[in-house]
Amino acid sequence: MKPTRRMPCTRRVTGAVAAIALAATGIALTPANTALAAPAAKPSIAAPKAAVTGKTFKVSGKAKGVRTVTVQKREGQQWRKVKTVKVKNGSWKATLRAPKKTGRYTLRVTTNSSASKSVNITVRTRTKITLVVPQKMTSEDKAKFTGRTTKAKARTVVKLQRKSAGKWVTLAKARTNKAGRYTIKHTPTPGSESHVSVCRGWPGAGWQGGAGSSGSM
């Protein structure tokens, strides 16, 4: 007869030795000890697509398991600290000031162990516009509405708008010349009108209005 193998006994002895070794180190053999800790979630940042030079804007985001986050800006190939912000209930928010120079402004937020994805903000100069409205106009002839824009490129589209039922409705359009001046011709309707001119120098710059006095007929 062939001798009987006793491999199960060997396994039980090995397991007993391992249990003794763990007991000697004071570590309890439980499922919790065998599971790996989940990696901490990266912080996040949300910012507007555009900002005006020298003006403030707001950023916000999420961050779990930390008390503070650091907002950083990119300068060349390096990141510089902008502001340290407290985290409350997993969220944070801050008010920052845009640089005085136009261009791309790149930000991110960091913790001690990770960093968020970067966001790009287009920094632009604010375009201002003036509007001169004729005090008296007739419904038979086109009246001339004139004005000037600042810090806007030549051939910028300017819109003449009238307030109707609580909303501003576009009446006519024109383009600025090299000096930023414009002239819009419009035939008014009988009664009293309130006008405003608006322009957009470039995408992201925002709309700016030039208030005009009311014309009567």
mmCIF file of C-alpha atoms in Angstrom:
data_model
loop_
_atom_site.group_PDB
_atom_site.id
_atom_site.type_symbol
_atom_site.label_atom_id
_atom_site.label_comp_id
_atom_site.label_asym_id
_atom_site.label_seq_id
_atom_site.Cartn_x
_atom_site.Cartn_y
_atom_site.Cartn_z
ATOM 1 C CA MET A 1 0.000 0.000 0.000
ATOM 2 C CA LYS A 2 1.066 3.530 -0.712
ATOM 3 C CA PRO A 3 1.646 5.808 2.284
ATOM 4 C CA THR A 4 -1.127 8.406 2.960
ATOM 5 C CA ARG A 5 -0.223 12.080 2.356
ATOM 6 C CA ARG A 6 -0.723 14.526 5.220
ATOM 7 C CA MET A 7 -0.682 17.823 3.320
ATOM 8 C CA PRO A 8 -3.818 19.210 5.080
ATOM 9 C CA CYS A 9 -2.025 19.009 8.412
ATOM 10 C CA THR A 10 0.875 20.968 6.974
ATOM 11 C CA ARG A 11 -1.490 23.702 5.798
ATOM 12 C CA ARG A 12 -3.163 23.894 9.194
ATOM 13 C CA VAL A 13 0.189 24.174 10.954
ATOM 14 C CA THR A 14 1.319 26.900 8.566
ATOM 15 C CA GLY A 15 -1.888 28.838 9.159
ATOM 16 C CA ALA A 16 -1.492 28.480 12.919
ATOM 17 C CA VAL A 17 2.082 29.824 12.774
ATOM 18 C CA ALA A 18 0.893 32.848 10.737
ATOM 19 C CA ALA A 19 -1.869 33.527 13.252
ATOM 20 C CA ILE A 20 0.636 33.346 16.120
ATOM 21 C CA ALA A 21 2.960 35.776 14.318
ATOM 22 C CA LEU A 22 0.134 38.296 13.800
ATOM 23 C CA ALA A 23 -0.946 37.943 17.438
ATOM 24 C CA ALA A 24 2.604 38.650 18.583
ATOM 25 C CA THR A 25 2.629 41.953 16.679
ATOM 26 C CA GLY A 26 -0.749 42.970 18.113
ATOM 27 C CA ILE A 27 -2.494 43.041 14.682
ATOM 28 C CA ALA A 28 -5.919 41.482 14.470
ATOM 29 C CA LEU A 29 -6.605 39.504 11.335
ATOM 30 C CA THR A 30 -9.819 41.114 10.059
ATOM 31 C CA PRO A 31 -11.133 41.999 6.571
ATOM 32 C CA ALA A 32 -10.582 45.703 7.315
ATOM 33 C CA ASN A 33 -6.825 45.181 7.642
ATOM 34 C CA THR A 34 -6.591 43.455 4.303
ATOM 35 C CA ALA A 35 -8.417 46.226 2.326
ATOM 36 C CA LEU A 36 -6.398 49.047 0.738
ATOM 37 C CA ALA A 37 -7.284 52.662 1.585
ATOM 38 C CA ALA A 38 -9.114 54.488 -1.227
ATOM 39 C CA PRO A 39 -7.112 57.334 -2.815
ATOM 40 C CA ALA A 40 -8.211 60.846 -1.825
ATOM 41 C CA ALA A 41 -10.368 62.640 -4.398
ATOM 42 C CA LYS A 42 -8.697 65.457 -6.289
ATOM 43 C CA PRO A 43 -9.904 69.001 -5.580
ATOM 44 C CA SER A 44 -11.805 70.895 -8.261
ATOM 45 C CA ILE A 45 -12.008 74.499 -9.426
ATOM 46 C CA ALA A 46 -14.658 76.403 -11.393
ATOM 47 C CA ALA A 47 -13.944 79.848 -12.833
ATOM 48 C CA PRO A 48 -15.495 82.267 -15.353
ATOM 49 C CA LYS A 49 -14.319 82.093 -18.959
ATOM 50 C CA ALA A 50 -13.438 85.792 -19.004
ATOM 51 C CA ALA A 51 -12.477 88.571 -16.610
ATOM 52 C CA VAL A 52 -11.748 92.296 -16.883
ATOM 53 C CA THR A 53 -8.261 93.647 -16.218
ATOM 54 C CA GLY A 54 -7.808 94.745 -12.613
ATOM 55 C CA LYS A 55 -11.325 93.693 -11.616
ATOM 56 C CA THR A 56 -12.364 90.993 -9.150
ATOM 57 C CA PHE A 57 -13.965 87.682 -10.078
ATOM 58 C CA LYS A 58 -15.086 84.608 -8.145
ATOM 59 C CA VAL A 59 -13.823 81.030 -8.192
ATOM 60 C CA SER A 60 -15.097 77.988 -6.304
ATOM 61 C CA GLY A 61 -14.759 74.238 -6.098
ATOM 62 C CA LYS A 62 -14.824 71.009 -4.091
ATOM 63 C CA ALA A 63 -12.230 69.457 -1.780
ATOM 64 C CA LYS A 64 -12.773 66.487 0.533
ATOM 65 C CA GLY A 65 -10.789 65.499 3.606
ATOM 66 C CA VAL A 66 -8.817 68.755 3.877
ATOM 67 C CA ARG A 67 -9.197 72.001 5.797
ATOM 68 C CA THR A 68 -7.616 74.351 3.263
ATOM 69 C CA VAL A 69 -6.709 74.542 -0.412
ATOM 70 C CA THR A 70 -4.246 76.763 -2.232
ATOM 71 C CA VAL A 71 -5.143 78.589 -5.419
ATOM 72 C CA GLN A 72 -2.167 78.840 -7.779
ATOM 73 C CA LYS A 73 -1.461 80.690 -11.020
ATOM 74 C CA ARG A 74 0.849 79.608 -13.805
ATOM 75 C CA GLU A 75 3.858 81.785 -14.535
ATOM 76 C CA GLY A 76 5.883 80.294 -17.363
ATOM 77 C CA GLN A 77 6.597 76.700 -16.372
ATOM 78 C CA GLN A 78 6.030 77.274 -12.656
ATOM 79 C CA TRP A 79 3.045 77.589 -10.343
ATOM 80 C CA ARG A 80 2.845 80.510 -7.908
ATOM 81 C CA LYS A 81 0.616 80.815 -4.854
ATOM 82 C CA VAL A 82 -2.303 83.227 -5.196
ATOM 83 C CA LYS A 83 -4.360 82.565 -2.086
ATOM 84 C CA THR A 84 -5.006 79.974 0.638
ATOM 85 C CA VAL A 85 -8.712 79.288 1.185
ATOM 86 C CA LYS A 86 -10.567 77.462 3.963
ATOM 87 C CA VAL A 87 -12.725 74.468 3.063
ATOM 88 C CA LYS A 88 -16.190 74.226 4.605
ATOM 89 C CA ASN A 89 -18.365 71.138 4.240
ATOM 90 C CA GLY A 90 -16.283 69.940 1.308
ATOM 91 C CA SER A 91 -16.568 73.210 -0.636
ATOM 92 C CA TRP A 92 -14.485 76.351 -0.996
ATOM 93 C CA LYS A 93 -14.840 79.737 -2.698
ATOM 94 C CA ALA A 94 -12.668 82.816 -3.143
ATOM 95 C CA THR A 95 -12.611 86.246 -4.726
ATOM 96 C CA LEU A 96 -9.564 86.979 -6.871
ATOM 97 C CA ARG A 97 -8.382 89.994 -8.837
ATOM 98 C CA ALA A 98 -7.528 89.704 -12.515
ATOM 99 C CA PRO A 99 -4.073 90.881 -13.631
ATOM 100 C CA LYS A 100 -3.695 94.314 -15.204
ATOM 101 C CA LYS A 101 -2.400 92.824 -18.449
ATOM 102 C CA THR A 102 -4.623 91.142 -21.021
ATOM 103 C CA GLY A 103 -4.105 87.538 -22.040
ATOM 104 C CA ARG A 104 -4.588 84.044 -20.679
ATOM 105 C CA TYR A 105 -4.729 83.576 -16.911
ATOM 106 C CA THR A 106 -4.314 79.927 -15.852
ATOM 107 C CA LEU A 107 -5.329 78.752 -12.384
ATOM 108 C CA ARG A 108 -5.505 75.549 -10.411
ATOM 109 C CA VAL A 109 -6.113 74.533 -6.788
ATOM 110 C CA THR A 110 -3.923 72.206 -4.728
ATOM 111 C CA THR A 111 -3.893 70.281 -1.440
ATOM 112 C CA ASN A 112 -0.957 68.629 0.321
ATOM 113 C CA SER A 113 -1.297 65.531 -1.843
ATOM 114 C CA SER A 114 -2.971 66.445 -5.143
ATOM 115 C CA ALA A 115 -3.852 69.187 -7.609
ATOM 116 C CA SER A 116 -6.928 69.947 -9.681
ATOM 117 C CA LYS A 117 -7.112 70.334 -13.432
ATOM 118 C CA SER A 118 -6.142 73.814 -14.582
ATOM 119 C CA VAL A 119 -8.646 76.345 -15.931
ATOM 120 C CA ASN A 120 -7.977 79.187 -18.389
ATOM 121 C CA ILE A 121 -9.490 82.659 -18.009
ATOM 122 C CA THR A 122 -9.311 85.210 -20.814
ATOM 123 C CA VAL A 123 -8.437 88.623 -19.355
ATOM 124 C CA ARG A 124 -9.740 91.550 -21.460
ATOM 125 C CA THR A 125 -10.010 95.295 -21.123
ATOM 126 C CA ARG A 126 -13.476 96.746 -20.619
ATOM 127 C CA THR A 127 -15.042 98.494 -23.595
ATOM 128 C CA LYS A 128 -16.952 101.691 -22.785
ATOM 129 C CA ILE A 129 -19.427 103.353 -25.104
ATOM 130 C CA THR A 130 -21.263 106.689 -25.241
ATOM 131 C CA LEU A 131 -24.522 107.553 -26.991
ATOM 132 C CA VAL A 132 -25.902 110.926 -28.093
ATOM 133 C CA VAL A 133 -29.635 110.843 -28.822
ATOM 134 C CA PRO A 134 -31.457 113.625 -30.739
ATOM 135 C CA GLN A 135 -33.870 115.406 -28.414
ATOM 136 C CA LYS A 136 -36.510 115.796 -31.135
ATOM 137 C CA MET A 137 -37.139 113.387 -33.970
ATOM 138 C CA THR A 138 -39.795 112.849 -36.618
ATOM 139 C CA SER A 139 -41.306 109.567 -37.691
ATOM 140 C CA GLU A 140 -40.733 110.456 -41.348
ATOM 141 C CA ASP A 141 -36.957 110.865 -41.388
ATOM 142 C CA LYS A 142 -34.145 108.762 -40.029
ATOM 143 C CA ALA A 143 -32.526 110.287 -36.965
ATOM 144 C CA LYS A 144 -28.790 110.048 -36.377
ATOM 145 C CA PHE A 145 -27.587 108.442 -33.150
ATOM 146 C CA THR A 146 -23.882 109.035 -32.601
ATOM 147 C CA GLY A 147 -21.307 108.013 -30.040
ATOM 148 C CA ARG A 148 -17.847 106.680 -29.384
ATOM 149 C CA THR A 149 -16.297 103.520 -27.974
ATOM 150 C CA THR A 150 -13.060 103.193 -26.027
ATOM 151 C CA LYS A 151 -10.607 100.320 -26.157
ATOM 152 C CA ALA A 152 -12.568 98.610 -28.902
ATOM 153 C CA LYS A 153 -11.163 97.543 -32.250
ATOM 154 C CA ALA A 154 -12.113 99.252 -35.497
ATOM 155 C CA ARG A 155 -15.267 97.958 -37.175
ATOM 156 C CA THR A 156 -16.725 96.833 -33.866
ATOM 157 C CA VAL A 157 -20.477 96.262 -34.184
ATOM 158 C CA VAL A 158 -22.599 98.701 -32.178
ATOM 159 C CA LYS A 159 -26.312 98.096 -31.644
ATOM 160 C CA LEU A 160 -28.971 100.718 -30.970
ATOM 161 C CA GLN A 161 -31.632 99.317 -28.663
ATOM 162 C CA ARG A 162 -34.985 100.534 -27.346
ATOM 163 C CA LYS A 163 -36.724 99.377 -24.197
ATOM 164 C CA SER A 164 -40.073 97.748 -24.940
ATOM 165 C CA ALA A 165 -42.217 95.850 -22.420
ATOM 166 C CA GLY A 166 -39.319 95.650 -20.011
ATOM 167 C CA LYS A 167 -36.880 94.266 -22.604
ATOM 168 C CA TRP A 168 -34.233 95.878 -24.814
ATOM 169 C CA VAL A 169 -34.952 95.363 -28.511
ATOM 170 C CA THR A 170 -32.333 95.991 -31.217
ATOM 171 C CA LEU A 171 -33.386 98.667 -33.722
ATOM 172 C CA ALA A 172 -30.322 99.147 -35.916
ATOM 173 C CA LYS A 173 -26.605 98.399 -36.155
ATOM 174 C CA ALA A 174 -23.422 100.128 -37.275
ATOM 175 C CA ARG A 175 -19.666 99.647 -37.143
ATOM 176 C CA THR A 176 -17.084 101.889 -35.520
ATOM 177 C CA ASN A 177 -14.337 103.647 -37.476
ATOM 178 C CA LYS A 178 -10.652 103.680 -36.569
ATOM 179 C CA ALA A 179 -11.251 106.431 -34.000
ATOM 180 C CA GLY A 180 -13.961 104.353 -32.321
ATOM 181 C CA ARG A 181 -16.798 106.625 -33.456
ATOM 182 C CA TYR A 182 -20.080 105.415 -34.920
ATOM 183 C CA THR A 183 -23.303 106.740 -36.436
ATOM 184 C CA ILE A 184 -26.555 104.787 -36.438
ATOM 185 C CA LYS A 185 -29.573 105.892 -38.469
ATOM 186 C CA HIS A 186 -33.003 104.962 -37.183
ATOM 187 C CA THR A 187 -36.572 106.060 -37.926
ATOM 188 C CA PRO A 188 -38.339 106.353 -34.556
ATOM 189 C CA THR A 189 -41.968 105.514 -33.823
ATOM 190 C CA PRO A 190 -44.447 108.127 -32.532
ATOM 191 C CA GLY A 191 -44.248 108.756 -28.796
ATOM 192 C CA SER A 192 -41.378 108.782 -26.357
ATOM 193 C CA GLU A 193 -38.472 106.354 -26.581
ATOM 194 C CA SER A 194 -35.595 105.398 -24.296
ATOM 195 C CA HIS A 195 -32.483 104.232 -26.109
ATOM 196 C CA VAL A 196 -29.219 102.521 -25.289
ATOM 197 C CA SER A 197 -26.229 101.539 -27.416
ATOM 198 C CA VAL A 198 -24.295 98.353 -26.790
ATOM 199 C CA CYS A 199 -21.180 96.867 -28.302
ATOM 200 C CA ARG A 200 -18.968 93.868 -27.911
ATOM 201 C CA GLY A 201 -15.320 94.473 -28.632
ATOM 202 C CA TRP A 202 -14.425 90.771 -28.718
ATOM 203 C CA PRO A 203 -15.766 87.466 -27.413
ATOM 204 C CA GLY A 204 -15.709 87.328 -23.632
ATOM 205 C CA ALA A 205 -15.365 91.069 -23.112
ATOM 206 C CA GLY A 206 -19.002 91.436 -22.078
ATOM 207 C CA TRP A 207 -21.625 93.891 -23.209
ATOM 208 C CA GLN A 208 -21.288 97.521 -22.202
ATOM 209 C CA GLY A 209 -24.049 100.078 -22.627
ATOM 210 C CA GLY A 210 -24.105 103.810 -23.227
ATOM 211 C CA ALA A 211 -27.191 105.459 -21.780
ATOM 212 C CA GLY A 212 -29.094 107.853 -24.020
ATOM 213 C CA SER A 213 -31.722 110.454 -23.253
ATOM 214 C CA SER A 214 -35.299 109.975 -24.409
ATOM 215 C CA GLY A 215 -36.380 111.564 -27.657
ATOM 216 C CA SER A 216 -39.905 112.936 -28.132
ATOM 217 C CA MET A 217 -42.001 113.728 -31.195
#
